[in-house]
XYZ file of C-alpha atoms in Angstrom:
469
model
C -5.519 -19.619 -23.972
C -3.072 -17.196 -22.608
C -3.956 -14.964 -19.166
C -4.388 -11.632 -19.305
C -5.671 -9.638 -16.404
C -5.305 -6.130 -15.388
C -5.510 -3.303 -12.553
C -7.644 -0.145 -14.048
C -7.957 2.368 -11.001
C -9.452 5.549 -11.185
C -6.911 8.059 -10.592
C -9.231 10.285 -8.234
C -6.504 10.130 -5.412
C -3.802 7.822 -3.621
C -3.269 4.003 -4.468
C -4.627 3.029 -1.276
C -3.659 -0.492 0.458
C -6.619 -1.804 -0.690
C -6.201 -1.219 -4.477
C -2.558 -2.033 -3.730
C -3.959 -5.201 -3.418
C -6.002 -6.297 -6.215
C -2.966 -5.009 -7.922
C -1.512 -7.340 -5.947
C -3.780 -10.438 -6.529
C -4.019 -9.883 -10.174
C 0.116 -9.168 -10.617
C 0.335 -13.101 -9.006
C -2.545 -14.218 -11.154
C -1.139 -13.861 -14.098
C 2.954 -14.728 -13.386
C 2.249 -17.391 -11.513
C 0.098 -18.518 -15.927
C 3.008 -17.261 -17.726
C 0.158 -14.712 -18.439
C 0.383 -10.697 -18.934
C -0.560 -8.133 -16.351
C -1.975 -4.556 -17.937
C -2.094 -1.127 -16.282
C -5.056 1.215 -16.718
C -6.125 4.256 -15.961
C -9.881 4.178 -15.539
C -9.033 9.208 -15.939
C -12.576 9.302 -18.082
C -14.676 10.946 -14.643
C -12.893 14.557 -15.167
C -14.064 16.274 -12.644
C -12.104 14.097 -9.894
C -9.007 11.867 -12.097
C -5.838 14.238 -11.707
C -1.842 14.576 -12.933
C -0.637 14.028 -9.291
C -3.346 10.765 -8.372
C -1.932 9.254 -11.950
C 1.845 9.741 -10.315
C 0.941 8.495 -7.284
C -0.997 5.613 -8.691
C 2.430 4.979 -11.029
C 5.094 5.978 -8.261
C 3.250 3.381 -5.953
C 2.888 0.604 -8.374
C 6.465 1.624 -9.216
C 7.554 1.612 -5.623
C 6.021 -1.954 -4.670
C 7.706 -3.594 -7.947
C 4.917 -5.033 -9.587
C 5.512 -4.269 -12.888
C 3.594 -4.410 -16.058
C 3.799 -6.372 -18.990
C 2.044 -3.694 -21.055
C 0.515 0.524 -19.817
C -0.671 2.344 -19.016
C -3.457 2.304 -21.423
C -6.133 5.803 -20.025
C -9.380 5.975 -21.066
C -9.616 9.661 -22.205
C -7.254 8.125 -25.545
C -10.247 5.835 -26.453
C -13.374 8.168 -26.742
C -13.397 8.201 -30.317
C -13.454 3.921 -30.300
C -15.917 4.033 -26.395
C -18.262 6.210 -29.413
C -18.104 4.029 -32.428
C -19.203 0.606 -29.853
C -22.206 2.737 -28.988
C -23.090 3.900 -32.704
C -23.201 0.500 -33.437
C -25.581 -0.689 -30.300
C -27.973 2.235 -31.215
C -27.987 1.103 -34.430
C -28.603 -2.464 -34.098
C -30.895 -1.935 -31.729
C -29.575 -2.703 -28.152
C -28.760 0.891 -27.105
C -31.600 3.731 -27.518
C -31.676 7.950 -26.480
C -33.112 8.502 -23.287
C -34.273 12.535 -22.919
C -35.855 11.940 -19.535
C -35.576 14.519 -17.309
C -34.021 14.685 -13.584
C -37.578 15.810 -12.672
C -38.844 12.991 -14.136
C -36.977 10.871 -12.836
C -36.966 12.210 -9.659
C -41.293 11.223 -8.372
C -40.277 7.672 -10.323
C -38.391 6.778 -8.104
C -39.458 8.566 -5.259
C -42.732 6.881 -6.191
C -41.461 2.998 -6.922
C -39.475 3.845 -3.230
C -42.459 5.152 -1.275
C -45.870 3.501 -2.636
C -44.548 -0.014 -4.085
C -41.818 -0.282 -2.048
C -39.486 -1.982 -5.614
C -36.277 -0.959 -6.197
C -35.754 1.923 -7.817
C -35.139 1.398 -11.653
C -35.714 3.249 -15.067
C -39.006 1.950 -16.309
C -37.949 2.144 -19.942
C -39.799 4.947 -20.831
C -37.811 6.296 -24.264
C -37.393 2.569 -25.524
C -39.575 3.077 -28.419
C -39.821 6.247 -28.269
C -36.784 6.614 -31.271
C -35.512 9.658 -30.399
C -33.002 11.426 -32.976
C -29.591 12.987 -32.417
C -30.435 16.339 -32.584
C -32.186 17.417 -29.244
C -30.306 16.646 -25.981
C -29.871 12.498 -24.676
C -28.507 10.498 -22.620
C -28.127 6.730 -23.993
C -29.353 3.413 -22.239
C -28.407 0.386 -23.660
C -31.205 -2.199 -23.586
C -31.653 -4.240 -20.983
C -32.713 -7.521 -21.786
C -36.405 -7.579 -19.406
C -36.044 -11.290 -18.455
C -33.695 -14.301 -17.299
C -31.105 -14.199 -14.879
C -27.548 -13.292 -15.062
C -25.341 -16.317 -13.869
C -22.130 -14.754 -12.283
C -19.252 -18.048 -11.444
C -16.932 -15.991 -8.764
C -13.503 -17.581 -8.931
C -13.893 -16.425 -4.519
C -17.634 -16.521 -4.626
C -18.646 -19.241 -6.494
C -21.749 -19.357 -8.247
C -24.140 -15.710 -7.909
C -27.499 -15.641 -9.598
C -28.772 -11.942 -10.697
C -31.691 -11.345 -12.261
C -32.249 -9.106 -15.219
C -36.068 -7.344 -13.867
C -33.669 -6.985 -10.616
C -31.204 -4.743 -13.643
C -32.382 -1.099 -15.297
C -30.929 0.390 -18.160
C -28.416 1.773 -17.906
C -26.694 4.724 -18.989
C -23.525 4.470 -21.293
C -23.197 7.884 -22.604
C -24.756 10.936 -20.606
C -25.541 13.996 -21.885
C -22.710 15.385 -22.380
C -21.369 13.116 -24.383
C -18.657 11.540 -21.701
C -19.497 7.330 -22.054
C -19.791 5.996 -18.363
C -18.256 3.612 -16.602
C -19.781 0.426 -17.427
C -19.622 0.874 -21.235
C -15.724 2.041 -21.251
C -14.658 -0.928 -19.288
C -16.189 -3.406 -21.038
C -14.777 -1.717 -24.409
C -11.332 -2.121 -22.887
C -12.047 -5.240 -21.114
C -12.971 -6.532 -24.910
C -9.850 -4.755 -26.959
C -7.285 -6.055 -25.130
C -8.561 -9.282 -24.541
C -7.876 -9.370 -20.601
C -8.984 -13.355 -20.037
C -10.046 -12.506 -16.090
C -11.360 -9.473 -13.979
C -9.992 -9.558 -11.246
C -10.911 -6.445 -8.353
C -12.957 -5.459 -4.925
C -16.924 -6.735 -4.423
C -18.013 -3.429 -4.382
C -17.934 -4.609 -7.942
C -20.326 -7.415 -8.737
C -23.255 -6.030 -8.377
C -21.217 -3.683 -11.873
C -20.450 -7.473 -12.815
C -24.521 -8.942 -14.569
C -24.625 -5.556 -16.386
C -20.811 -5.472 -17.855
C -22.516 -9.804 -19.236
C -25.355 -8.519 -20.795
C -23.578 -5.615 -22.339
C -20.319 -7.654 -23.290
C -23.273 -10.159 -24.809
C -24.610 -7.658 -26.577
C -21.873 -7.419 -28.377
C -20.991 -11.164 -29.300
C -18.104 -11.157 -26.811
C -17.627 -14.405 -24.410
C -16.726 -12.324 -20.918
C -14.294 -13.116 -18.741
C -14.024 -14.821 -15.413
C -14.290 -12.861 -12.791
C -13.199 -12.971 -8.920
C -14.328 -10.336 -6.514
C -11.985 -9.856 -3.362
C -13.488 -8.633 0.076
C -13.387 -5.577 1.343
C -9.888 -5.261 3.791
C -11.743 -4.580 7.479
C -10.339 -3.669 10.306
C -9.760 -6.073 12.491
C -12.799 -4.345 14.783
C -14.812 -5.113 11.325
C -15.759 -2.020 11.339
C -14.858 0.466 8.227
C -11.347 1.099 7.901
C -9.691 5.302 8.479
C -6.391 6.016 8.083
C -5.337 5.993 11.813
C -6.027 2.926 11.091
C -4.148 1.420 7.985
C -6.035 3.013 4.980
C -3.234 4.916 3.362
C -1.639 5.381 0.436
C 1.241 2.944 -0.274
C 4.111 6.273 -0.149
C 2.875 6.882 2.567
C 3.441 3.097 4.324
C 7.195 3.859 2.166
C 7.605 7.422 4.032
C 6.433 5.959 7.695
C 10.239 3.467 6.583
C 7.857 0.343 5.703
C 9.423 -1.903 2.965
C 7.848 -2.741 -0.014
C 8.213 -6.565 0.045
C 7.016 -6.707 3.875
C 4.086 -4.600 2.742
C 3.719 -6.707 -0.231
C 3.604 -9.841 1.718
C 1.063 -8.359 4.195
C -1.519 -8.125 1.632
C -1.174 -10.999 0.568
C -2.239 -13.034 3.838
C -5.303 -10.702 4.069
C -7.056 -13.087 2.522
C -4.866 -15.687 1.063
C -2.545 -18.418 3.070
C -0.780 -21.261 2.122
C -1.276 -23.274 5.395
C 0.876 -22.207 8.640
C 3.200 -19.871 6.469
C 4.056 -16.133 6.933
C 6.503 -14.928 4.705
C 6.880 -14.822 1.506
C 9.045 -13.188 -0.963
C 7.821 -12.045 -4.078
C 9.399 -14.951 -6.133
C 7.801 -18.257 -4.027
C 3.570 -15.379 -4.226
C 4.138 -16.212 -7.721
C 4.619 -20.109 -7.647
C 2.752 -20.239 -4.788
C -1.157 -18.197 -5.698
C -4.134 -19.009 -7.076
C -6.899 -16.871 -6.605
C -9.254 -19.274 -5.924
C -7.789 -20.030 -2.337
C -8.787 -16.667 -1.486
C -10.904 -16.669 1.123
C -14.386 -15.111 1.053
C -15.397 -13.364 3.913
C -13.251 -10.154 4.575
C -10.183 -9.581 6.250
C -9.036 -7.475 8.999
C -5.933 -5.623 8.897
C -4.400 -5.594 12.220
C -0.965 -3.362 11.888
C -0.216 -4.443 14.836
C 1.003 -7.532 12.199
C 2.219 -5.054 9.283
C 5.061 -4.344 12.155
C 6.165 -7.780 12.874
C 6.260 -8.626 9.452
C 8.468 -5.494 8.361
C 11.273 -5.721 11.493
C 11.958 -9.159 10.095
C 12.742 -7.526 6.766
C 14.625 -4.701 8.157
C 16.271 -7.242 10.558
C 17.396 -9.801 7.826
C 17.762 -7.774 4.754
C 21.115 -7.140 3.223
C 22.619 -4.139 5.110
C 23.714 -2.128 1.690
C 20.116 -1.864 0.266
C 18.455 -1.602 4.356
C 20.984 1.220 3.924
C 20.182 2.617 0.736
C 16.040 2.809 1.871
C 17.482 4.322 5.457
C 18.988 8.058 4.037
C 16.578 10.044 2.850
C 14.476 8.949 5.803
C 17.545 10.272 7.782
C 17.747 13.244 5.173
C 14.393 14.152 6.207
C 15.917 14.495 10.331
C 18.178 16.858 8.760
C 20.730 14.985 9.440
C 23.455 14.158 6.150
C 24.980 11.170 6.963
C 28.078 11.244 4.576
C 30.275 13.046 6.834
C 30.218 10.383 9.469
C 30.004 6.901 9.370
C 29.027 4.610 6.373
C 24.907 3.884 6.712
C 26.087 0.090 5.560
C 27.855 0.468 9.565
C 24.742 2.027 11.120
C 22.487 -0.872 10.035
C 24.654 -3.895 10.560
C 24.970 -1.848 14.343
C 21.315 -1.288 14.288
C 18.080 -3.699 12.483
C 17.529 -5.798 15.230
C 16.577 -2.200 17.586
C 13.997 -1.254 14.987
C 10.004 -1.745 13.150
C 9.824 0.740 11.013
C 13.821 2.606 9.662
C 11.877 6.173 10.585
C 12.191 4.451 14.124
C 16.096 3.226 12.991
C 16.409 6.864 11.639
C 15.449 7.567 14.476
C 17.486 5.923 16.600
C 20.502 6.619 15.088
C 20.249 10.454 15.167
C 22.768 9.696 17.580
C 25.887 8.260 15.779
C 25.903 12.181 13.529
C 25.099 14.421 15.551
C 24.984 15.127 19.622
C 21.184 15.120 21.366
C 19.750 18.166 22.558
C 18.336 16.602 25.355
C 18.879 13.308 27.723
C 15.570 11.531 28.354
C 15.115 12.246 31.938
C 14.381 8.935 33.584
C 17.667 8.161 32.484
C 19.888 10.612 33.484
C 18.416 10.814 36.429
C 19.985 7.124 36.982
C 22.533 7.817 35.634
C 24.207 11.391 35.266
C 24.435 11.618 38.863
C 27.868 12.859 40.531
C 28.502 9.225 42.061
C 28.732 8.765 37.980
C 31.819 11.838 37.830
C 34.508 9.713 38.530
C 33.284 6.433 35.679
C 33.300 9.834 33.096
C 36.121 11.397 34.117
C 38.263 7.933 34.238
C 36.444 7.085 30.581
C 37.496 10.352 28.651
C 41.646 10.109 30.454
C 41.195 6.837 29.018
C 40.241 7.694 25.523
C 42.386 10.662 25.696
C 44.703 8.643 25.426
C 43.366 6.777 22.793
C 44.944 7.102 18.239
C 42.876 6.763 16.603
C 43.506 3.488 14.918
C 43.506 2.694 18.328
C 39.706 3.519 18.259
C 38.254 0.133 17.357
C 35.926 -1.659 19.419
C 38.266 -4.053 20.915
C 40.140 -1.532 21.904
C 37.700 0.616 23.383
C 35.171 -3.088 24.984
C 38.943 -3.495 26.965
C 38.963 0.253 28.419
C 35.541 0.576 29.708
C 36.496 -2.849 31.095
C 39.834 -1.994 32.571
C 37.711 0.819 34.519
C 35.031 -1.049 36.503
C 38.496 -2.956 37.721
C 39.805 -0.311 38.424
C 37.051 1.505 40.551
C 36.372 -2.017 41.741
C 32.732 -1.723 40.563
C 29.496 -4.039 37.551
C 30.564 -3.724 33.690
C 26.689 -1.678 33.747
C 27.846 0.674 36.050
C 30.394 1.696 33.911
C 28.994 1.892 30.236
C 25.936 2.838 31.308
C 26.477 6.484 31.679
C 28.318 6.575 30.187
C 26.284 5.402 27.405
C 23.462 7.941 28.175
C 26.404 10.628 28.337
C 27.346 9.461 24.548
C 23.230 8.935 23.069
C 20.579 10.409 24.986
C 18.441 7.236 26.984
C 19.221 4.062 27.793
C 19.359 2.188 25.471
C 21.892 1.899 22.021
C 23.535 -1.406 20.558
C 27.053 -2.235 22.036
C 28.698 0.496 24.644
C 32.551 -0.878 22.320
C 29.912 -0.928 19.178
C 28.759 2.401 20.090
C 31.826 3.724 21.136
C 32.964 3.649 18.077
C 30.548 4.461 16.119
C 30.059 8.152 17.694
C 34.460 8.347 17.513
C 36.540 9.823 19.699
C 36.062 14.097 18.803
C 32.520 13.303 19.624
C 32.812 11.285 22.526
C 35.497 13.161 24.799
C 32.677 16.242 23.920
C 29.481 14.206 25.249
C 31.533 13.049 28.030
C 32.235 17.094 29.068
C 28.433 17.578 28.972
C 27.603 15.109 31.057
C 29.861 16.301 33.340
C 29.301 19.391 33.364
C 24.829 18.689 33.630
C 26.125 16.517 36.506
C 28.304 19.185 38.173
C 25.224 21.439 37.650
C 22.408 19.072 39.492
C 21.371 18.774 35.457
């Protein structure tokens, strides 16, 4: 058997982290077993589906690097096929037309819930009425009335459903459109899906889909229902606590490898190991190792992973990913230092690319305002002579001498002349250059800022000191 998995999102919104984790698990399972990973867009809900959502899903998959072998397939392209199957089920007596009004169904539901305290379910009123196709109707699947459906779930283990608990579900609406449980069954059959990996919110659909497949004389795929992702306190995820689109994580400065590494660890582990490349995950991951319990989303852990991948990533790649974030700040890095040099100086100092862009803006533009605490501490009258001496020495340096070793020597020489500690010289200079008390080494900072901007910023700092800030 060739393993075939699928990721089948509905384009009614963005690709969120729960969907991304399901896609990742399906991708890894297929790759681990030498199989195929299929992308299917379940877009039959015309009122809620949108092209923007489709594009967001495709963009998110591309950014994460989850390459699919087949697809994307769209259910709206397969309506004729679904109706062919439905008509076949009607012809063989495995489905029937129903014209029960909404008023009758509402009354039935109230009676079941109030009087007998039963679970609401359709009572089979139209099972033997043999309605014709020319009057308004829905089509219902004739579910077995007895027996049980056993789901040998690859994560949850054996789950048993009694057929008496399952009603005759609608498989085609009155407007002629097929419903989810029918389209999924036909797609999984036609696409020869061997393993369905999806969220555990679909578990109750599984016995219904198995019954339809068996009615079609088809062997059901194996199922694995992945537990939910919750907040670290056990509550449902909100946008404030991680329930954002995959693209929102990209825009907030996360790397795809960090998000993938984090998502796979939500419910799966390999000993105490925390860091995995995608290739390593393909080698190590298997679905039966996923935990049954819901996973807690911890943004601090994601930040830690992201900082690791920024710090240890290829500086050229990090620079490529950083450039759009600089652009969003209105910074064109082209006239200034190479972004790769900026990354080399800063990549150990930021958790996200957005943060990296923010702390690197000083390289390309003068700061508008000083950090109040840093200015109060370091841009005092006592720093006036220090900055004046530094400016004079820097002004004498030729452009070809504007390199870290010479700059470091110059700063140390001024400290010796003033008989003071290096920090008493470097910190006022740092605040003058950067606007705050933190930056890379002073010689690296000077090298990145350049001679002209250094002299200009020292002049501004001196003016502030003379004017009492």
